[in-house]
Coordinates of C-alpha atoms in Angstrom, one line a residue:
Chain A
M1 CA 28.2 16.4 -39.3
K2 CA 28.6 13.0 -37.7
M3 CA 24.9 12.5 -37.7
Q4 CA 24.6 13.3 -41.4
W5 CA 27.3 10.6 -42.2
S6 CA 25.4 8.0 -40.1
S7 CA 22.1 9.0 -41.7
W8 CA 23.6 8.4 -45.2
V9 CA 24.9 5.0 -44.1
A10 CA 21.6 4.1 -42.6
W11 CA 19.7 5.1 -45.8
I12 CA 22.0 3.1 -47.9
L13 CA 21.7 0.0 -45.7
V14 CA 17.8 0.3 -45.7
L15 CA 17.6 0.8 -49.5
A16 CA 20.1 -2.1 -50.0
A17 CA 18.0 -4.4 -47.8
T18 CA 14.8 -3.6 -49.6
V19 CA 14.8 -1.9 -53.0
L20 CA 18.1 -3.2 -54.1
T21 CA 17.2 -6.7 -53.0
Y22 CA 14.0 -6.6 -54.9
F23 CA 15.4 -5.1 -58.2
G24 CA 18.6 -7.1 -57.8
A25 CA 16.7 -10.4 -57.7
V26 CA 14.4 -9.6 -60.6
W27 CA 17.3 -8.2 -62.7
Y28 CA 19.4 -11.4 -62.0
E29 CA 16.4 -13.6 -63.0
Q30 CA 15.8 -11.7 -66.2
H31 CA 19.5 -11.9 -67.0
R32 CA 19.4 -15.7 -66.5
S33 CA 16.3 -16.1 -68.6
Q34 CA 17.9 -14.1 -71.5
Q35 CA 20.9 -16.3 -71.5
L36 CA 18.7 -19.4 -72.0
A37 CA 15.1 -19.3 -73.3
T38 CA 13.0 -20.2 -70.3
I39 CA 9.5 -21.5 -70.4
D40 CA 7.5 -21.9 -67.2
I41 CA 5.1 -24.8 -67.0
V42 CA 2.7 -25.2 -64.1
T43 CA 1.6 -28.7 -63.4
R44 CA -1.9 -29.5 -62.2
S45 CA -4.1 -32.5 -62.4
P46 CA -6.4 -32.5 -65.5
L47 CA -9.5 -31.5 -63.6
N48 CA -7.6 -28.6 -62.0
G49 CA -6.2 -27.2 -65.2
N50 CA -3.6 -29.7 -66.5
F51 CA -0.2 -28.5 -67.8
E52 CA -0.3 -24.7 -68.2
P53 CA 0.6 -24.0 -70.9
S54 CA -0.2 -27.3 -72.6
E55 CA 1.6 -26.3 -75.8
V56 CA 5.2 -25.2 -75.8
S57 CA 7.2 -24.0 -78.9
A58 CA 10.9 -24.5 -79.5
V59 CA 13.3 -24.2 -82.3
V60 CA 15.7 -26.9 -83.6
G61 CA 19.2 -26.3 -82.4
K62 CA 18.2 -23.5 -79.8
P63 CA 18.9 -24.5 -76.1
L64 CA 15.7 -24.4 -74.0
R65 CA 15.1 -24.4 -70.3
L66 CA 11.7 -25.8 -69.1
R67 CA 10.9 -24.7 -65.5
I68 CA 8.2 -26.9 -64.3
K69 CA 6.4 -26.0 -61.1
N70 CA 4.1 -28.3 -59.3
A71 CA 1.3 -26.1 -57.9
E72 CA -0.7 -28.9 -56.2
T73 CA -0.5 -31.0 -53.1
V74 CA 0.1 -34.3 -55.0
S75 CA 3.3 -35.3 -56.8
H76 CA 3.6 -35.1 -60.5
G77 CA 6.2 -36.2 -63.0
F78 CA 7.3 -34.9 -66.4
A79 CA 8.6 -36.7 -69.4
I80 CA 9.1 -36.2 -73.2
P81 CA 9.6 -39.8 -74.1
E82 CA 10.5 -39.2 -77.7
L83 CA 13.3 -36.8 -76.7
G84 CA 14.5 -39.0 -73.9
V85 CA 14.2 -36.3 -71.1
G86 CA 12.1 -36.3 -68.0
I87 CA 11.9 -35.9 -64.2
A88 CA 10.9 -38.8 -62.1
E89 CA 9.0 -36.8 -59.5
I90 CA 8.1 -33.1 -58.9
K91 CA 6.9 -32.9 -55.3
P92 CA 4.2 -30.6 -54.1
G93 CA 5.4 -27.0 -54.4
Q94 CA 8.7 -28.0 -56.0
V95 CA 10.3 -26.5 -59.1
Q96 CA 12.4 -28.6 -61.5
I97 CA 14.4 -27.6 -64.4
I98 CA 15.0 -29.5 -67.7
E99 CA 17.5 -28.1 -70.2
L100 CA 17.5 -29.5 -73.6
T101 CA 18.3 -28.6 -77.2
P102 CA 15.9 -30.1 -79.7
T103 CA 17.8 -31.7 -82.6
R104 CA 14.8 -32.3 -85.0
A105 CA 11.5 -30.8 -85.8
G106 CA 8.2 -32.3 -84.8
T107 CA 5.5 -32.4 -82.3
F108 CA 6.5 -34.2 -79.1
V109 CA 4.0 -35.2 -76.4
F110 CA 4.9 -34.5 -72.8
A111 CA 3.1 -36.2 -69.9
C112 CA 2.9 -36.6 -66.2
T113 CA 4.6 -39.8 -65.1
V114 CA 3.3 -40.1 -61.5
W115 CA -0.2 -41.4 -60.8
C116 CA -1.7 -38.1 -59.6
S117 CA -5.4 -38.6 -60.0
D118 CA -8.1 -40.6 -61.8
E119 CA -7.6 -38.5 -64.9
H120 CA -3.8 -39.0 -64.7
M121 CA -3.7 -40.6 -68.2
T122 CA -5.1 -37.4 -69.8
M123 CA -2.5 -35.1 -68.2
K124 CA -0.5 -34.3 -71.3
G125 CA 0.8 -31.4 -73.4
K126 CA 2.8 -30.8 -76.6
L127 CA 6.3 -29.5 -77.4
I128 CA 6.2 -28.2 -80.9
V129 CA 9.7 -27.9 -82.4
T130 CA 10.1 -26.0 -85.7
E131 CA 13.1 -25.5 -88.0
A132 CA 14.8 -22.3 -87.4
T133 CA 14.0 -19.4 -89.7
V134 CA 16.7 -17.4 -91.3
A135 CA 16.2 -14.7 -88.7
Q136 CA 16.4 -17.1 -85.8
R137 CA 19.6 -18.5 -87.1
Chain B
M1 CA 11.8 -28.6 -3.7
F2 CA 9.1 -26.0 -3.1
Q3 CA 11.2 -23.2 -1.6
T4 CA 9.9 -19.7 -1.9
D5 CA 13.3 -18.2 -2.7
R6 CA 14.7 -20.8 -5.1
I7 CA 13.4 -22.0 -8.5
L8 CA 13.3 -25.8 -8.5
G9 CA 15.0 -25.7 -5.2
F10 CA 18.4 -24.6 -6.4
M11 CA 18.2 -21.4 -8.4
P12 CA 17.9 -18.3 -6.1
V13 CA 15.1 -16.2 -7.3
D14 CA 17.0 -13.0 -6.7
W15 CA 20.2 -14.1 -8.5
R16 CA 21.3 -11.7 -11.2
L17 CA 24.2 -11.3 -13.5
E18 CA 24.4 -7.9 -15.0
L19 CA 25.6 -8.4 -18.6
T20 CA 26.0 -4.6 -19.1
R21 CA 28.8 -4.5 -16.6
Y22 CA 30.9 -5.7 -19.5
P23 CA 31.9 -2.4 -21.3
W24 CA 31.4 -3.8 -24.8
V25 CA 27.8 -4.9 -23.9
R26 CA 26.9 -1.6 -22.5
A27 CA 28.5 0.3 -25.5
L28 CA 26.5 -2.0 -27.8
L29 CA 23.2 -1.2 -26.1
K30 CA 24.0 2.5 -25.9
S31 CA 24.9 2.8 -29.5
R32 CA 22.2 4.2 -31.9
W33 CA 23.1 1.4 -34.4
M34 CA 21.4 -0.9 -31.9
P35 CA 18.8 -2.1 -32.8
F36 CA 19.0 -0.5 -36.3
V37 CA 21.4 -3.1 -37.5
P38 CA 19.3 -6.2 -36.5
I39 CA 16.3 -4.4 -38.0
V40 CA 18.1 -3.9 -41.3
V41 CA 19.1 -7.5 -41.4
N42 CA 15.5 -8.5 -40.8
L43 CA 14.3 -6.0 -43.4
F44 CA 16.4 -7.8 -46.0
I45 CA 15.0 -11.3 -44.9
F46 CA 11.5 -9.9 -44.9
T47 CA 11.9 -8.4 -48.3
V48 CA 12.8 -11.9 -49.6
I49 CA 9.9 -13.4 -47.6
L50 CA 7.5 -11.0 -49.2
M51 CA 8.8 -11.6 -52.6
A52 CA 8.7 -15.3 -52.2
G53 CA 5.2 -15.0 -50.8
Y54 CA 4.0 -13.0 -53.7
Y55 CA 5.7 -15.0 -56.5
G56 CA 4.8 -18.3 -54.7
G57 CA 1.1 -17.7 -55.2
T58 CA -1.1 -20.5 -54.0
S59 CA 1.4 -23.3 -54.6
P60 CA 2.1 -25.6 -51.6
G61 CA 4.5 -23.9 -49.3
N62 CA 7.0 -26.6 -48.4
Y63 CA 9.5 -25.3 -51.0
N64 CA 8.7 -21.6 -50.5
F65 CA 11.2 -19.3 -48.7
G66 CA 8.4 -17.3 -47.0
I67 CA 6.5 -20.2 -45.6
M68 CA 9.7 -22.0 -44.5
I69 CA 11.3 -19.0 -42.9
V70 CA 8.2 -17.6 -41.2
W71 CA 6.5 -20.8 -40.0
I72 CA 9.4 -23.2 -39.6
V73 CA 12.5 -21.2 -38.8
W74 CA 11.1 -18.0 -37.2
W75 CA 8.3 -19.7 -35.2
V76 CA 10.6 -22.5 -33.9
V77 CA 13.4 -20.1 -33.0
L78 CA 11.0 -17.7 -31.4
M79 CA 9.5 -20.4 -29.1
M80 CA 12.6 -22.4 -28.4
V81 CA 15.3 -19.7 -28.2
L82 CA 14.3 -16.1 -28.4
V83 CA 11.5 -15.8 -25.9
P84 CA 12.8 -18.2 -23.2
G85 CA 16.4 -16.9 -23.7
G86 CA 16.0 -13.3 -24.7
S87 CA 12.6 -12.2 -23.5
R88 CA 11.2 -10.0 -26.3
A89 CA 14.4 -10.4 -28.2
W90 CA 12.4 -10.7 -31.4
C91 CA 11.0 -7.2 -30.9
I92 CA 14.5 -5.8 -31.0
G93 CA 14.8 -6.5 -34.7
C94 CA 11.2 -6.8 -35.7
P95 CA 10.9 -5.1 -39.0
L96 CA 7.1 -5.0 -39.0
P97 CA 6.5 -1.6 -37.2
V98 CA 9.8 0.2 -38.2
L99 CA 8.4 1.8 -41.3
G100 CA 5.8 3.4 -39.2
E101 CA 8.3 4.4 -36.5
W102 CA 10.7 5.9 -39.0
M103 CA 7.9 7.9 -40.5
Q104 CA 7.0 9.2 -36.9
R105 CA 10.6 10.1 -36.2
L106 CA 11.6 11.2 -39.8
T107 CA 14.9 9.7 -39.2
L108 CA 16.4 6.2 -39.3
V109 CA 19.1 6.2 -36.6
G110 CA 19.4 9.7 -35.4
V111 CA 17.4 11.6 -32.8
R112 CA 15.2 14.7 -33.7
H113 CA 15.1 16.6 -30.5
N114 CA 14.3 20.3 -29.9
K115 CA 13.3 22.5 -26.9
K116 CA 9.9 20.8 -26.7
G117 CA 11.4 17.3 -26.6
N118 CA 11.6 14.5 -29.1
F119 CA 10.0 15.3 -32.5
Y120 CA 7.3 13.0 -33.8
L121 CA 5.2 13.3 -37.0
G122 CA 1.6 12.2 -37.0
L123 CA -1.5 12.9 -35.0
K124 CA 0.0 11.6 -31.8
K125 CA -3.4 10.6 -30.3
R126 CA -3.5 8.7 -27.1
W127 CA -4.6 5.1 -27.3
P128 CA -8.1 4.6 -25.7
K129 CA -7.8 3.7 -22.1
S130 CA -10.4 1.0 -22.4
L131 CA -8.3 -0.8 -25.0
S132 CA -5.0 -0.4 -23.1
N133 CA -4.7 -4.1 -22.4
M134 CA -4.1 -7.4 -24.2
W135 CA -7.7 -8.1 -25.3
I136 CA -7.2 -6.9 -28.9
M137 CA -4.0 -8.9 -29.2
N138 CA -5.8 -12.0 -27.7
F139 CA -8.6 -11.8 -30.3
L140 CA -6.3 -10.9 -33.2
F141 CA -3.9 -13.7 -32.5
L142 CA -6.8 -16.1 -32.2
A143 CA -8.3 -14.8 -35.4
T144 CA -4.9 -15.2 -37.1
T145 CA -5.0 -18.9 -36.2
F146 CA -8.3 -19.3 -37.9
T147 CA -6.3 -19.0 -41.1
T148 CA -3.7 -21.5 -40.1
G149 CA -4.8 -23.8 -42.9
F150 CA -3.8 -21.1 -45.4
I151 CA -1.0 -19.0 -44.0
T152 CA 1.2 -22.0 -43.1
T153 CA 0.7 -23.6 -46.6
R154 CA 0.0 -20.9 -49.2
P155 CA 2.7 -18.3 -49.8
I156 CA 0.3 -15.7 -51.0
A157 CA -1.6 -15.9 -47.7
T158 CA 1.6 -15.3 -45.7
F159 CA 2.3 -12.3 -48.1
I160 CA -1.2 -10.9 -47.5
M161 CA -1.0 -11.4 -43.7
L162 CA 2.5 -9.8 -43.3
G163 CA 1.6 -7.0 -45.8
A164 CA -1.6 -6.3 -43.8
I165 CA 0.3 -6.1 -40.5
I166 CA 2.9 -3.7 -41.9
A167 CA 0.1 -1.6 -43.4
L168 CA -1.8 -1.5 -40.1
A169 CA 1.4 -0.6 -38.2
I170 CA 2.1 2.3 -40.5
V171 CA -1.5 3.6 -40.2
L172 CA -1.6 3.3 -36.4
S173 CA 1.8 4.9 -36.0
M174 CA 0.5 8.0 -38.0
V175 CA -2.6 8.2 -35.8
Y176 CA -1.4 7.1 -32.4
H177 CA 1.6 8.0 -30.4
K178 CA 4.8 5.9 -30.4
R179 CA 4.5 2.1 -30.5
A180 CA 0.8 1.8 -29.8
F181 CA 0.7 -0.9 -32.5
C182 CA 3.2 -3.1 -30.7
L183 CA 1.9 -2.5 -27.3
Y184 CA -1.9 -3.1 -27.9
V185 CA -2.4 -4.6 -31.4
C186 CA 0.4 -6.7 -32.7
P187 CA -0.8 -10.4 -32.6
V188 CA 2.7 -11.6 -32.0
S189 CA 3.5 -9.1 -29.2
G190 CA 1.0 -10.4 -26.7
F191 CA 2.2 -13.9 -26.2
Q192 CA 5.8 -12.8 -26.4
G193 CA 5.1 -10.4 -23.6
L194 CA 3.4 -12.9 -21.4
Y195 CA 6.0 -15.7 -22.1
S196 CA 8.9 -13.3 -21.6
N197 CA 7.9 -13.5 -17.9
F198 CA 9.6 -16.8 -18.1
A199 CA 12.8 -15.6 -19.8
I200 CA 16.2 -15.7 -18.4
T201 CA 17.0 -12.1 -19.3
E202 CA 15.5 -8.8 -18.2
V203 CA 15.9 -4.9 -18.5
R204 CA 15.8 -3.3 -15.1
V205 CA 17.0 -0.3 -13.3
K206 CA 20.3 -0.9 -11.4
D207 CA 19.8 1.4 -8.5
P208 CA 16.2 2.7 -8.0
S209 CA 17.3 5.4 -5.5
I210 CA 19.2 7.2 -8.3
C211 CA 15.9 7.4 -10.4
K212 CA 14.0 8.5 -7.4
G213 CA 16.2 11.6 -7.0
H214 CA 16.4 12.3 -10.8
K215 CA 13.9 14.8 -12.1
N216 CA 14.7 14.9 -15.8
K217 CA 13.5 11.3 -16.5
G218 CA 15.1 11.2 -20.0
C219 CA 14.0 7.5 -20.2
V220 CA 10.4 8.8 -20.3
V221 CA 10.5 12.1 -22.1
G222 CA 13.6 11.6 -24.3
N223 CA 16.7 13.8 -24.9
E224 CA 19.4 14.4 -27.4
Q225 CA 20.7 10.9 -26.9
G226 CA 17.5 9.0 -27.6
Y227 CA 13.7 8.8 -27.5
G228 CA 11.5 8.6 -24.5
C229 CA 10.4 5.0 -24.0
P230 CA 8.7 4.1 -27.4
W231 CA 6.5 1.6 -25.5
M232 CA 5.1 4.4 -23.3
L233 CA 6.4 2.8 -20.1
L234 CA 8.3 4.0 -17.1
P235 CA 11.6 2.1 -17.4
Y236 CA 12.6 3.0 -13.8
T237 CA 9.6 1.1 -12.5
F238 CA 10.1 -2.1 -14.5
K239 CA 9.2 -5.2 -12.5
R240 CA 8.2 -7.6 -15.2
N241 CA 9.3 -8.1 -18.8
T242 CA 5.7 -8.2 -20.2
Y243 CA 5.6 -4.8 -22.0
C244 CA 9.3 -3.9 -22.4
G245 CA 10.0 -4.1 -26.1
M246 CA 13.8 -4.2 -25.5
C247 CA 14.5 -1.3 -27.8
F248 CA 17.3 -0.1 -25.4
E249 CA 16.3 3.6 -25.8
C250 CA 16.4 3.9 -22.0
F251 CA 20.1 2.8 -22.0
K252 CA 20.8 5.7 -24.4
T253 CA 18.7 8.3 -22.6
C254 CA 19.7 7.5 -19.0
E255 CA 22.1 10.2 -17.8
Y256 CA 23.4 8.0 -15.0
D257 CA 23.9 4.7 -16.9
N258 CA 21.5 3.3 -14.5
M259 CA 19.9 0.7 -16.8
A260 CA 21.0 -2.9 -16.6
F261 CA 20.5 -5.9 -18.9
N262 CA 20.6 -8.9 -16.6
L263 CA 20.7 -12.7 -16.7
R264 CA 18.4 -14.3 -14.2
P265 CA 16.8 -17.6 -13.3
P266 CA 13.8 -18.5 -15.5
G267 CA 10.3 -17.4 -14.6
T268 CA 11.1 -15.0 -11.8
D269 CA 8.6 -12.5 -13.2
L270 CA 5.8 -15.0 -12.6
L271 CA 6.2 -14.4 -8.9
V272 CA 6.0 -10.6 -9.1
D273 CA 2.5 -9.6 -8.0
D274 CA 2.4 -6.4 -10.0
N275 CA -0.5 -5.5 -12.2
R276 CA -1.6 -9.1 -12.9
R277 CA -4.7 -8.9 -15.0
L278 CA -7.5 -11.1 -16.6
D279 CA -6.4 -10.2 -20.2
E280 CA -3.0 -11.7 -19.4
S281 CA -4.8 -14.8 -17.9
W282 CA -6.8 -15.2 -21.1
K283 CA -3.6 -14.9 -23.2
A284 CA -2.2 -17.8 -21.2
F285 CA -5.4 -19.9 -21.8
I286 CA -5.5 -19.0 -25.5
M287 CA -1.8 -19.9 -26.1
L288 CA -2.2 -23.2 -24.4
G289 CA -5.4 -24.0 -26.3
I290 CA -3.9 -22.9 -29.7
S291 CA -0.8 -25.2 -29.1
I292 CA -3.2 -28.1 -28.7
F293 CA -5.4 -27.2 -31.8
F294 CA -2.3 -26.5 -33.9
F295 CA -1.0 -30.0 -33.0
L296 CA -4.4 -31.5 -33.9
V297 CA -4.5 -29.7 -37.3
M298 CA -0.9 -30.0 -38.4
Q299 CA 0.4 -33.1 -36.8
G300 CA -2.7 -35.0 -35.7
P301 CA -4.2 -38.0 -37.3
W302 CA -7.6 -36.6 -37.8
G303 CA -8.1 -35.7 -41.5
L304 CA -11.5 -34.3 -41.0
L305 CA -10.1 -31.5 -38.8
K306 CA -7.5 -30.8 -41.4
D307 CA -10.2 -30.5 -44.0
W308 CA -12.2 -28.2 -41.8
A309 CA -9.1 -26.0 -41.1
N310 CA -8.3 -25.9 -44.9
A311 CA -11.9 -24.8 -45.6
E312 CA -12.6 -27.7 -47.9
T313 CA -16.3 -26.9 -47.1
W314 CA -17.8 -23.7 -45.6
G315 CA -19.6 -25.7 -43.0
G316 CA -16.4 -27.4 -41.9
Y317 CA -14.6 -24.2 -41.7
V318 CA -17.2 -22.5 -39.6
S319 CA -17.2 -25.6 -37.4
F320 CA -13.4 -25.2 -37.0
I321 CA -13.6 -21.6 -36.1
G322 CA -16.5 -22.3 -33.7
L323 CA -14.8 -25.2 -31.9
H324 CA -11.4 -23.4 -31.9
S325 CA -12.8 -20.3 -30.3
L326 CA -15.0 -22.2 -27.8
F327 CA -12.2 -24.3 -26.7
N328 CA -9.8 -21.4 -26.2
L329 CA -12.0 -18.7 -25.0
A330 CA -14.4 -20.7 -22.8
V331 CA -13.6 -24.4 -22.2
I332 CA -10.1 -24.1 -20.9
P333 CA -10.9 -20.9 -18.8
A334 CA -14.0 -22.6 -17.4
V335 CA -12.2 -25.9 -16.5
F336 CA -9.4 -23.9 -14.8
L337 CA -11.9 -21.8 -12.9
G338 CA -13.3 -25.1 -11.5
F339 CA -9.9 -26.1 -10.2
V340 CA -9.2 -22.7 -8.7
W341 CA -12.6 -22.7 -7.0
W342 CA -11.7 -26.1 -5.6
S343 CA -8.2 -24.9 -4.5
R344 CA -9.7 -21.9 -2.7
R345 CA -12.2 -24.1 -1.0
M346 CA -9.5 -26.6 0.0
A347 CA -7.4 -23.8 1.4
D348 CA -10.4 -22.4 3.2
A349 CA -9.3 -19.0 2.1
R350 CA -12.6 -17.2 1.7
E351 CA -11.0 -13.9 2.4
V352 CA -9.0 -14.3 -0.9
S353 CA -11.3 -13.4 -3.8
L354 CA -11.9 -16.0 -6.5
K355 CA -10.8 -13.5 -9.2
K356 CA -7.6 -12.9 -7.3
A357 CA -6.8 -16.6 -7.1
Y358 CA -7.9 -17.3 -10.6
I359 CA -5.6 -14.6 -12.1
N360 CA -2.6 -15.5 -9.8
F361 CA -2.8 -19.2 -10.6
S362 CA -3.2 -18.6 -14.4
Y363 CA 0.4 -17.6 -14.5
T364 CA 1.3 -21.3 -13.8
L365 CA 0.1 -21.9 -17.4
V366 CA 3.0 -19.8 -18.8
P367 CA 5.7 -22.5 -18.4
L368 CA 3.1 -25.2 -19.3
G369 CA 2.1 -23.3 -22.5
L370 CA 5.7 -22.5 -23.4
V371 CA 6.9 -26.2 -23.2
A372 CA 3.8 -27.3 -25.1
W373 CA 4.9 -24.9 -27.9
I374 CA 8.5 -26.1 -27.7
A375 CA 7.4 -29.7 -27.9
F376 CA 5.1 -28.8 -30.8
S377 CA 7.9 -27.0 -32.5
F378 CA 10.1 -30.1 -32.4
G379 CA 7.4 -31.8 -34.4
I380 CA 7.8 -29.1 -37.1
L381 CA 11.6 -28.7 -36.9
L382 CA 12.8 -32.3 -37.1
P383 CA 10.7 -33.5 -40.1
N384 CA 10.8 -30.3 -42.1
S385 CA 14.1 -28.4 -41.5
S386 CA 15.9 -29.9 -44.5
Y387 CA 13.6 -27.9 -46.7
V388 CA 15.4 -24.9 -45.4
L389 CA 18.6 -25.9 -47.3
H390 CA 16.6 -26.0 -50.5
I391 CA 14.9 -22.6 -50.1
L392 CA 18.1 -20.8 -49.2
S393 CA 19.5 -21.7 -52.6
D394 CA 16.2 -21.1 -54.5
P395 CA 14.2 -18.5 -52.5
F396 CA 11.8 -17.6 -55.3
A397 CA 11.4 -20.9 -56.9
W398 CA 12.9 -19.6 -60.1
G399 CA 15.2 -22.6 -60.4
W400 CA 18.2 -20.9 -58.8
D401 CA 21.0 -22.8 -56.9
L402 CA 22.8 -20.2 -55.0
F403 CA 24.6 -22.3 -52.5
G404 CA 24.5 -25.7 -54.3
T405 CA 21.8 -27.0 -52.0
A406 CA 18.7 -26.6 -54.2
H407 CA 18.5 -30.3 -54.8
F408 CA 19.1 -31.4 -51.3
P409 CA 16.4 -34.1 -50.7
W410 CA 13.8 -33.9 -48.1
T411 CA 15.4 -35.6 -45.1
P412 CA 13.8 -35.8 -41.7
F413 CA 16.2 -35.5 -38.8
W414 CA 16.0 -37.6 -35.6
T415 CA 12.3 -38.1 -35.9
G416 CA 12.8 -41.4 -34.0
A417 CA 13.9 -39.4 -31.0
M418 CA 11.1 -36.9 -31.3
P419 CA 8.6 -38.5 -28.8
W420 CA 11.4 -38.7 -26.2
I421 CA 12.4 -35.1 -26.7
Q422 CA 8.8 -34.0 -26.6
A423 CA 8.2 -36.0 -23.4
A424 CA 11.3 -34.6 -21.7
C425 CA 10.2 -31.0 -22.5
L426 CA 6.7 -31.6 -21.1
L427 CA 8.0 -33.3 -18.0
V428 CA 10.5 -30.5 -17.3
G429 CA 7.8 -28.1 -17.9
L430 CA 5.5 -29.8 -15.4
L431 CA 8.2 -29.6 -12.7
L432 CA 8.5 -25.9 -13.3
C433 CA 4.8 -25.5 -13.3
L434 CA 4.4 -27.3 -10.0
D435 CA 7.2 -25.2 -8.5
F436 CA 5.6 -22.0 -9.5
A437 CA 2.2 -23.3 -8.6
Y438 CA 3.3 -23.9 -5.0
K439 CA 5.0 -20.5 -4.8
L440 CA 1.9 -18.8 -6.2
A441 CA -0.2 -20.7 -3.7
R442 CA 1.8 -19.4 -0.9
Q443 CA 1.7 -15.9 -2.4
T444 CA -2.1 -16.2 -2.9
Y445 CA -3.1 -17.8 0.4
C446 CA -0.2 -16.6 2.7
G447 CA 1.0 -13.3 1.4
G448 CA 4.2 -14.9 0.0
A449 CA 6.1 -15.4 3.2
P450 CA 8.9 -18.0 3.1
A451 CA 8.6 -21.2 5.1
G452 CA 9.4 -20.9 8.7
Q453 CA 8.2 -17.3 9.0
E454 CA 4.9 -16.1 10.3
V455 CA 2.4 -16.1 7.4
V456 CA -0.3 -13.5 7.1
P457 CA -2.7 -13.6 4.2
V458 CA -2.9 -10.2 2.6
E459 CA -6.6 -10.1 2.6
A460 CA -6.7 -11.8 6.1
L461 CA -4.8 -8.7 7.5
A462 CA -7.8 -6.6 6.7
A463 CA -10.1 -9.2 8.4
R464 CA -7.7 -9.2 11.4
T465 CA -7.1 -12.9 11.0
V466 CA -3.5 -14.1 11.6
L467 CA -2.4 -17.7 10.9
T468 CA 0.3 -19.5 12.6
P469 CA 3.1 -20.8 10.4
E470 CA 1.8 -24.3 10.6
Q471 CA -1.8 -23.3 9.7
G472 CA -0.4 -21.2 6.8
E473 CA 1.7 -24.0 5.4
Q474 CA -1.2 -26.4 5.6
R475 CA -3.5 -24.0 3.8
V476 CA -0.9 -23.5 1.1
Q477 CA -0.5 -27.3 0.7
R478 CA -4.3 -27.9 0.5
G479 CA -4.8 -25.0 -2.0
F480 CA -1.8 -26.3 -4.1
I481 CA -3.3 -29.8 -4.6
P482 CA -6.1 -28.9 -7.2
I483 CA -3.9 -26.7 -9.1
A484 CA -1.2 -29.4 -9.2
L485 CA -3.8 -31.8 -10.4
F486 CA -4.9 -29.5 -13.2
L487 CA -1.3 -29.0 -14.3
T488 CA -0.5 -32.8 -14.1
L489 CA -3.7 -33.8 -16.0
S490 CA -3.0 -31.1 -18.6
T491 CA 0.6 -32.4 -19.1
A492 CA -0.7 -36.0 -19.2
A493 CA -3.1 -35.0 -22.0
L494 CA -0.3 -33.3 -23.9
L495 CA 1.9 -36.3 -23.5
W496 CA -0.9 -38.5 -24.9
L497 CA -1.4 -36.1 -27.7
F498 CA 2.2 -35.7 -28.7
I499 CA 3.5 -39.2 -28.2
G500 CA 0.4 -41.3 -28.0

């Protein structure tokens, strides 16, 4: 009887350490992403793929989280000059977050702000902000 | 200084403090929750490591939980604390083989025992006798270091490597009996085993006469309280730490509470002339060589070598593998052989075989290799440890900040003092090496007799040659000189390498 009790405890501990950890982390991240629209952007030098994706959509008045990951071994930067937001440096392997709420529609260029390669000046992408539709409101 | 019965002239070789004389320590080691609880803690950490490795992909690993925990925290703690302090302490809670072991036993903490003995699932084949040594572990660990340019920098490479080890451990546990994977295959197990000879702890029998008169031998065959030694050893014959995985099953199965967990002076196993072998010697060579190559690749100023190790070109990568293998498997052993040959010649000990002297003296490289790894580890720890604060808060690089440390900037600690710390490590290591070299010279050339006693070389007994104490001491001193020279030159090379 005692062995049964200890077996149950052992199984619960093992499942908590493995399965629950995995699904708990994934669920928590999904929950966070649902609270605030999250867009992942991977930064690479232009010859290695440039910003991925290079076009990002947003809606006026809707809060947005840009999660920018540097997948290279050189530093990058990120800025949307017209919206006045940016990150001075994203180190190799680092993930940085920008949260913003676009207040006007338009197409806004985002670009790398750290000299990362000879093609640095071409490392750019677009944030396309549209007016909210009736459904989105 | 070079006293036979004292380490560094002041620590008695036979000094022991039995930690299991404290009731709570004994109760802990006899409990079936030990080592289950440390394993579960490590399972949780490894789950996070595998997730971080998978989601981290090919991004640089300095902000990745898997890379940081495995190659900065685990490796450094292993070399600096666990092995010298706790012998195979890592094996206590290692999660890599447990899935296979639980499948074998069909239980997590309990004991399945019937009239025939402990129950095991699987084919339960015996491991081939020709492979019952460290050679597979030697080559596998060396092969693992071929990928050092990837596994220490790319999260997905660490994920693949750990996943492959877990899968291999499961497959082998279903085919072979007990912990064949840990004993003969695991790349990490071999060097832990060899270096645990230097550890300050040990599992031993308290009173061998009790075991002699005890026929049931629960520690070998198992009983209702626990499993027979999972590492397929005879716990009542333990003389060295090398192959004891410290699972503590023998504490549970012993009907007489005759097992002890002892504190002891460092390195006493190096002086135990019991089943010393060439495969262990090569493990010592490989570990010393890899510590040098790792330094060159990770911390050295030669960019070309880094490019080779990172496989920037196939030609470079093949050159890296070739040089790395040649250096570890042939150059170091060959140079050492030259010095041992010289030592034997100086000692004029022709009755001692060159192989015997070679194997015996190779154990002097255990402290040398261990301090080289500790010095190397400082070079990883001090500049990089601040990354750990970041990855604890954001383990999957999803922008989390669990503990408010996700934005802690990269901050090197005490890097100005690093050369001094590394130099101190290497010099202390040299002292220990020389001390053990002298003791091993006495053991090799004079049968291990302490100073002042009549010395009779073991092989000389057969040749009916008896040396006077003075003659014996002189031959030990002459034989010691070349080995001391090798160790001093090696330490000088490491000092030059680490601190320029």
